[in-house]
CSV table of C-alpha atoms in Angstrom, one decimal:
chain,number,residue,atom,x,y,z
A,1,UNK,CA,6.6,15.8,-16.9
A,2,UNK,CA,3.6,16.7,-13.3
A,3,UNK,CA,5.3,17.7,-10.1
A,4,UNK,CA,2.6,15.7,-8.7
A,5,UNK,CA,4.0,12.4,-7.3
A,6,UNK,CA,2.8,9.3,-8.5
A,7,UNK,CA,3.9,6.9,-6.4
A,8,UNK,CA,4.7,7.7,-3.0
A,9,UNK,CA,6.7,5.0,-0.6
A,10,UNK,CA,6.9,6.1,2.9
A,11,UNK,CA,8.7,4.8,5.6
A,12,UNK,CA,9.1,1.1,3.9
A,13,UNK,CA,10.5,-1.4,5.9
A,14,UNK,CA,10.8,-5.1,5.3
A,15,UNK,CA,12.1,-7.9,6.3
A,16,UNK,CA,12.7,-10.9,6.7
A,17,UNK,CA,13.0,-14.3,9.1
A,18,UNK,CA,16.7,-15.7,10.4
A,19,UNK,CA,16.9,-19.4,9.9
A,20,UNK,CA,17.4,-20.8,13.1
A,21,UNK,CA,14.3,-17.7,14.5
A,22,UNK,CA,17.8,-15.6,15.8
A,23,UNK,CA,16.7,-12.5,13.7
A,24,UNK,CA,15.2,-10.9,11.7
A,25,UNK,CA,17.0,-9.2,8.3
A,26,UNK,CA,16.1,-5.8,7.1
A,27,UNK,CA,16.0,-5.3,3.5
A,28,UNK,CA,14.7,-2.6,3.2
A,29,UNK,CA,14.9,-0.4,6.2
A,30,UNK,CA,13.0,3.1,6.4
A,31,UNK,CA,13.6,4.1,3.2
A,32,UNK,CA,11.0,7.0,1.4
A,33,UNK,CA,10.8,8.5,-1.8
A,34,UNK,CA,8.6,10.2,-4.7
A,35,UNK,CA,8.2,9.4,-7.7
A,36,UNK,CA,6.5,12.1,-10.5
A,37,UNK,CA,4.8,10.8,-13.3
A,38,UNK,CA,6.9,10.4,-16.5
A,39,UNK,CA,10.6,10.5,-14.2
A,40,UNK,CA,13.1,7.1,-14.4
A,41,UNK,CA,14.9,7.3,-10.5
A,42,UNK,CA,17.4,5.0,-10.8
A,43,UNK,CA,18.4,2.4,-8.1
A,44,UNK,CA,21.8,1.2,-7.5
A,45,UNK,CA,24.3,0.1,-5.2
A,46,UNK,CA,26.2,-3.5,-4.6
A,47,UNK,CA,24.4,-6.7,-4.6
A,48,UNK,CA,22.9,-7.7,-1.4
A,49,UNK,CA,21.9,-4.1,-0.6
A,50,UNK,CA,18.3,-4.7,-1.1
A,51,UNK,CA,17.2,-3.0,-4.6
A,52,UNK,CA,15.4,-6.0,-6.1
A,53,UNK,CA,13.4,-6.5,-2.9
A,54,UNK,CA,12.1,-2.7,-2.8
A,55,UNK,CA,10.8,-3.6,-6.9
A,56,UNK,CA,9.4,-6.3,-5.3
A,57,UNK,CA,7.6,-4.9,-2.2
A,58,UNK,CA,6.8,-1.6,-4.3
A,59,UNK,CA,4.5,-4.4,-6.1
A,60,UNK,CA,3.1,-5.4,-3.7
A,61,UNK,CA,4.8,-9.0,-4.8
A,62,UNK,CA,6.1,-9.3,-1.6
A,63,UNK,CA,4.1,-7.8,1.3
A,64,UNK,CA,5.9,-5.7,3.2
A,65,UNK,CA,6.8,-5.7,7.5
A,66,UNK,CA,5.8,-1.8,8.0
A,67,UNK,CA,5.6,1.5,5.7
A,68,UNK,CA,3.5,2.9,2.7
A,69,UNK,CA,2.8,2.4,-0.6
A,70,UNK,CA,0.6,4.9,-2.8
A,71,UNK,CA,0.6,4.7,-6.7
A,72,UNK,CA,-2.2,6.9,-7.9
A,73,UNK,CA,-3.2,8.5,-5.4
A,74,UNK,CA,-4.3,4.3,-3.5
A,75,UNK,CA,-2.4,3.0,-0.8
A,76,UNK,CA,-1.9,-1.0,-2.1
A,77,UNK,CA,-0.1,-2.3,1.6
A,78,UNK,CA,-4.2,-2.6,2.1
A,79,UNK,CA,-5.7,-3.1,-0.4
A,80,UNK,CA,-7.5,-6.6,-0.5
A,81,UNK,CA,-6.7,-9.1,-3.3
A,82,UNK,CA,-9.1,-8.5,-6.7
A,83,UNK,CA,-8.4,-4.8,-6.0
A,84,UNK,CA,-4.7,-5.2,-5.4
A,85,UNK,CA,-5.4,-7.2,-8.3
A,86,UNK,CA,-6.9,-4.3,-11.0
A,87,UNK,CA,-3.9,-2.4,-9.5
A,88,UNK,CA,-1.8,-4.2,-10.7
A,89,UNK,CA,-3.0,-2.9,-14.8
A,90,UNK,CA,-1.1,0.0,-13.6
A,91,UNK,CA,2.0,-1.9,-12.2
A,92,UNK,CA,4.6,-3.8,-14.7
A,93,UNK,CA,7.4,-4.7,-13.8
A,94,UNK,CA,9.9,-5.9,-16.2
A,95,UNK,CA,12.5,-9.5,-14.1
A,96,UNK,CA,16.3,-9.6,-15.2
A,97,UNK,CA,16.4,-13.0,-17.0
A,98,UNK,CA,14.1,-13.3,-19.7
A,99,UNK,CA,14.2,-16.7,-20.4
A,100,UNK,CA,13.1,-17.7,-16.5
A,101,UNK,CA,10.5,-15.4,-16.4
A,102,UNK,CA,8.8,-16.5,-20.3
A,103,UNK,CA,7.2,-20.5,-20.0
A,104,UNK,CA,9.0,-22.7,-22.4
A,105,UNK,CA,5.9,-24.2,-23.5
A,106,UNK,CA,3.9,-21.0,-24.3
A,107,UNK,CA,4.0,-18.7,-27.6
A,108,UNK,CA,5.0,-16.0,-28.1
A,109,UNK,CA,1.0,-14.8,-28.8
A,110,UNK,CA,0.4,-16.4,-25.6
A,111,UNK,CA,2.3,-15.0,-23.4
A,112,UNK,CA,2.1,-11.1,-24.6
A,113,UNK,CA,-1.6,-12.3,-24.7
A,114,UNK,CA,-2.6,-13.6,-21.0
A,115,UNK,CA,-2.5,-10.2,-19.6
A,116,UNK,CA,-5.2,-9.1,-21.5
A,117,UNK,CA,-7.1,-13.2,-20.6
A,118,UNK,CA,-7.0,-13.0,-16.9
A,119,UNK,CA,-7.9,-9.1,-16.6
A,120,UNK,CA,-11.0,-9.6,-19.6
A,121,UNK,CA,-9.9,-7.6,-21.8
A,122,UNK,CA,-10.7,-7.1,-25.3
A,123,UNK,CA,-11.8,-10.6,-27.6
A,124,UNK,CA,-9.6,-13.6,-29.1
A,125,UNK,CA,-9.2,-11.4,-31.8
A,126,UNK,CA,-8.6,-8.0,-30.4
A,127,UNK,CA,-6.0,-9.6,-28.4
A,128,UNK,CA,-4.2,-11.0,-30.9
A,129,UNK,CA,-4.4,-8.0,-32.7
A,130,UNK,CA,-3.1,-6.4,-29.5
A,131,UNK,CA,-0.3,-8.5,-29.4
A,132,UNK,CA,0.7,-7.9,-33.4
A,133,UNK,CA,1.1,-4.1,-32.5
A,134,UNK,CA,3.2,-4.9,-29.4
A,135,UNK,CA,5.6,-6.8,-31.2
A,136,UNK,CA,6.0,-4.4,-33.2
A,137,UNK,CA,6.1,-1.3,-31.0
A,138,UNK,CA,9.8,-3.4,-29.3
A,139,UNK,CA,10.8,-4.0,-32.7
A,140,UNK,CA,9.8,-8.4,-33.9
A,141,UNK,CA,7.8,-8.9,-36.7
A,142,UNK,CA,4.5,-10.3,-36.2
A,143,UNK,CA,5.6,-14.1,-37.0
A,144,UNK,CA,7.3,-13.9,-34.1
A,145,UNK,CA,4.3,-14.5,-32.6
A,146,UNK,CA,4.0,-17.9,-33.6
A,147,UNK,CA,7.4,-19.5,-32.0
A,148,UNK,CA,8.6,-20.2,-28.7
A,149,UNK,CA,10.9,-18.3,-26.4
A,150,UNK,CA,13.8,-20.8,-27.3
A,151,UNK,CA,13.4,-19.4,-30.7
A,152,UNK,CA,15.0,-16.4,-29.6
A,153,UNK,CA,18.2,-14.5,-28.9
A,154,UNK,CA,17.9,-12.7,-24.9
A,155,UNK,CA,17.9,-9.5,-26.6
A,156,UNK,CA,14.7,-10.7,-28.1
A,157,UNK,CA,13.0,-12.2,-25.3
A,158,UNK,CA,13.4,-9.1,-23.1
A,159,UNK,CA,11.6,-7.8,-25.7
A,160,UNK,CA,9.0,-9.9,-25.3
A,161,UNK,CA,8.9,-9.2,-21.4
A,162,UNK,CA,8.9,-5.7,-23.0
A,163,UNK,CA,5.6,-6.2,-24.8
A,164,UNK,CA,3.6,-8.6,-22.0
A,165,UNK,CA,4.1,-5.9,-19.4
A,166,UNK,CA,2.7,-2.5,-22.2
A,167,UNK,CA,0.2,-5.0,-22.7
A,168,UNK,CA,-2.4,-3.6,-19.6
A,169,UNK,CA,-1.3,0.0,-21.2
A,170,UNK,CA,0.6,0.0,-17.6
A,171,UNK,CA,1.3,4.3,-15.5
A,172,UNK,CA,4.4,2.6,-13.4
A,173,UNK,CA,7.1,-0.5,-14.3
A,174,UNK,CA,10.4,-1.7,-12.4
A,175,UNK,CA,13.3,-2.1,-14.1
A,176,UNK,CA,14.6,-4.8,-12.2
A,177,UNK,CA,18.3,-5.3,-14.5
A,178,UNK,CA,17.4,-5.4,-17.5
A,179,UNK,CA,20.0,-5.7,-19.4
A,180,UNK,CA,22.4,-6.9,-17.4
A,181,UNK,CA,22.6,-9.9,-18.9
A,182,UNK,CA,22.8,-9.2,-22.3
A,183,UNK,CA,25.6,-9.1,-24.1
A,184,UNK,CA,27.6,-5.0,-24.0
A,185,UNK,CA,25.2,-4.1,-27.6
A,186,UNK,CA,22.2,-5.3,-26.9
A,187,UNK,CA,21.9,-3.4,-23.9
A,188,UNK,CA,21.8,0.5,-25.7
A,189,UNK,CA,19.3,-1.4,-28.3
A,190,UNK,CA,17.2,-2.4,-25.1
A,191,UNK,CA,18.2,0.3,-23.3
A,192,UNK,CA,17.2,2.9,-26.3
A,193,UNK,CA,13.8,1.0,-26.3
A,194,UNK,CA,13.0,2.1,-22.7
A,195,UNK,CA,13.5,6.2,-23.5
A,196,UNK,CA,11.6,5.1,-26.0
A,197,UNK,CA,8.8,4.2,-24.9
A,198,UNK,CA,9.5,5.9,-21.4
A,199,UNK,CA,8.5,9.2,-24.4
A,200,UNK,CA,6.3,8.5,-26.9
A,201,UNK,CA,3.9,6.5,-23.8
A,202,UNK,CA,4.3,8.6,-20.4
A,203,UNK,CA,5.7,5.7,-18.8
A,204,UNK,CA,7.5,5.7,-15.2
A,205,UNK,CA,10.3,3.5,-14.2
A,206,UNK,CA,11.4,2.0,-10.9
A,207,UNK,CA,15.3,1.1,-13.2
A,208,UNK,CA,17.2,-0.9,-10.8
A,209,UNK,CA,20.8,-1.7,-11.7
A,210,UNK,CA,24.0,-2.3,-10.4
A,211,UNK,CA,25.9,-0.8,-13.5
A,212,UNK,CA,26.0,2.8,-12.7
A,213,UNK,CA,26.8,3.7,-15.9
A,214,UNK,CA,24.2,2.2,-17.6
A,215,UNK,CA,21.8,4.1,-14.7
A,216,UNK,CA,23.1,8.1,-15.8
A,217,UNK,CA,22.2,6.9,-19.5
A,218,UNK,CA,18.0,6.4,-18.6
A,219,UNK,CA,17.2,7.8,-15.6
A,220,UNK,CA,16.8,11.3,-13.6
A,221,UNK,CA,16.3,11.1,-10.1
A,222,UNK,CA,18.9,8.7,-8.7
A,223,UNK,CA,18.2,6.7,-4.5
A,224,UNK,CA,22.1,5.3,-3.8
A,225,UNK,CA,21.7,2.0,-1.8
A,226,UNK,CA,23.4,0.9,1.4
A,227,UNK,CA,22.3,-2.2,3.2
A,228,UNK,CA,18.4,-2.0,2.8
A,229,UNK,CA,18.6,2.7,3.5
A,230,UNK,CA,19.1,5.0,0.9
A,231,UNK,CA,22.6,7.2,1.4
A,232,UNK,CA,22.4,9.3,-1.0
A,233,UNK,CA,19.5,10.1,-3.1
A,234,UNK,CA,19.2,13.2,-6.4
A,235,UNK,CA,19.0,14.6,-10.0
A,236,UNK,CA,21.3,12.1,-12.1
A,237,UNK,CA,23.7,15.4,-13.1
A,238,UNK,CA,23.4,16.2,-9.8
A,239,UNK,CA,24.8,12.9,-8.1
A,240,UNK,CA,27.4,12.4,-10.3
A,241,UNK,CA,28.4,16.1,-11.0
A,242,UNK,CA,28.7,16.1,-7.2
A,243,UNK,CA,28.5,12.8,-5.2
A,244,UNK,CA,28.7,13.4,-1.7
A,245,UNK,CA,28.5,9.9,-0.1
A,246,UNK,CA,31.5,8.2,-0.4
A,247,UNK,CA,30.1,5.3,-0.8
A,248,UNK,CA,28.9,6.2,-3.9
A,249,UNK,CA,32.1,8.4,-4.7
A,250,UNK,CA,33.8,4.7,-5.3
A,251,UNK,CA,30.6,3.4,-7.1
A,252,UNK,CA,31.6,6.2,-9.3
A,253,UNK,CA,35.1,5.6,-9.7
A,254,UNK,CA,34.2,1.8,-10.2
A,255,UNK,CA,33.1,3.5,-14.0
A,256,UNK,CA,35.5,3.0,-16.7
A,257,UNK,CA,36.4,6.3,-18.2
A,258,UNK,CA,38.4,6.5,-21.3
A,259,UNK,CA,40.0,9.9,-21.2
A,260,UNK,CA,43.5,9.5,-19.8
A,261,UNK,CA,44.2,11.3,-16.7
A,262,UNK,CA,40.8,10.7,-15.2
A,263,UNK,CA,42.1,10.0,-11.4
A,264,UNK,CA,39.8,8.1,-9.1
A,265,UNK,CA,36.9,10.4,-7.1
A,266,UNK,CA,37.4,7.9,-4.0
A,267,UNK,CA,39.5,4.4,-3.2
A,268,UNK,CA,37.7,1.1,-3.4
A,269,UNK,CA,36.0,0.9,0.5
A,270,UNK,CA,38.1,-1.6,2.4
A,271,UNK,CA,36.8,-5.3,3.2
A,272,UNK,CA,33.8,-7.1,2.2
A,273,UNK,CA,30.1,-5.6,2.5
A,274,UNK,CA,29.2,-6.9,6.2
A,275,UNK,CA,26.6,-9.6,6.7
A,276,UNK,CA,23.0,-7.8,6.3
A,277,UNK,CA,22.0,-9.8,9.4
A,278,UNK,CA,23.9,-8.6,12.0
A,279,UNK,CA,24.9,-5.0,10.3
A,280,UNK,CA,27.8,-2.4,11.9
A,281,UNK,CA,25.8,0.0,14.7
A,282,UNK,CA,26.0,3.9,13.5
A,283,UNK,CA,26.2,4.2,10.2
A,284,UNK,CA,26.7,0.9,8.3
A,285,UNK,CA,29.1,2.0,6.0
A,286,UNK,CA,31.9,2.6,8.1
A,287,UNK,CA,33.7,0.3,8.3
A,288,UNK,CA,35.0,0.1,5.2
A,289,UNK,CA,34.9,3.9,5.1
A,290,UNK,CA,38.2,5.9,5.0
A,291,UNK,CA,36.6,8.5,6.4
A,292,UNK,CA,35.0,7.6,9.5
A,293,UNK,CA,35.0,9.2,12.3
A,294,UNK,CA,33.4,8.8,16.3
A,295,UNK,CA,30.1,10.1,15.9
A,296,UNK,CA,29.8,7.4,12.8
A,297,UNK,CA,30.1,4.4,14.9
A,298,UNK,CA,27.8,6.2,17.7
A,299,UNK,CA,24.6,7.4,15.5
A,300,UNK,CA,23.1,6.7,12.0
A,301,UNK,CA,23.1,10.0,9.6
A,302,UNK,CA,19.8,11.0,8.6
A,303,UNK,CA,18.9,11.5,5.2
A,304,UNK,CA,19.2,15.1,4.8
A,305,UNK,CA,18.8,17.2,1.8
A,306,UNK,CA,22.6,19.4,0.9
A,307,UNK,CA,21.1,21.1,-1.8
A,308,UNK,CA,20.7,20.3,-5.5
A,309,UNK,CA,19.2,22.4,-8.4
A,310,UNK,CA,15.7,21.3,-8.8
A,311,UNK,CA,15.5,17.6,-7.3
A,312,UNK,CA,17.6,18.1,-2.8
A,313,UNK,CA,20.3,16.2,-2.9
A,314,UNK,CA,19.8,14.3,0.3
A,315,UNK,CA,23.2,12.2,1.6
A,316,UNK,CA,23.1,10.6,4.8
A,317,UNK,CA,26.5,11.3,6.3
A,318,UNK,CA,28.0,12.6,9.1
A,319,UNK,CA,31.3,14.3,6.6
A,320,UNK,CA,28.7,16.8,5.9
A,321,UNK,CA,26.8,17.8,9.2
């Protein structure tokens, strides 16, 4: 794994206007991180915390309100349409629902070959041969090329989506909840496939999930998001062994444990996720935090390094000041 960053995200903001002109919703709020080539960064948090918006904004499927995204040293946020289209050969996405992301009218061969056709790569015969190679790579038979998406199971459809994402030989892939719609046994197969592709092709993943057990299996580094901000980030082994933010501790406590006597690290947070249109002042987690102090109600904590082995372990929490 190279130490040079493949992806650099600085102070990324994505706002959405609130209906009726009553302000803005800060879906992604001043997020910064680096990703090295060959690294899997897991992004976790409750529904509505901004994980998927972050992934789509990094890929410029949503234009950021402000901030910087550099992939392979190129600033994506200012690229005109055609140079950005060319950069898409280096970055692809795997969506949560494999069925809704596949055109039911197209054959599998047409779906997988479509990126090659759009970018003008190869002759028809060369594209057909590449489709066969990609199907074999993801564990599907060659005859699958002639069929349509509705003829496959959920796990097989996700393999088709992975094959399509690989068609342009990208370096970077955003996987947005890629196994949450699948049965548990099929989830393991898809995760093993993603890990094998990472090893064999040197892929770099931004892996988005609400399931910390899944992220623990695939991620090298983990970022925990709450109401649009990263509240804790560090090497996976450090974060799971010694979670520092109370929110991270509650998420890890929710992972099912087989061994008896392994108590929860933290009680579930009180109340529901606050309205992101009008987030609390200070630390946005303070209304649900059992350790909240007066400072938490008035002063937003900065994401600050607190040690870590190799990768710095950073946390935004006044308990660690």
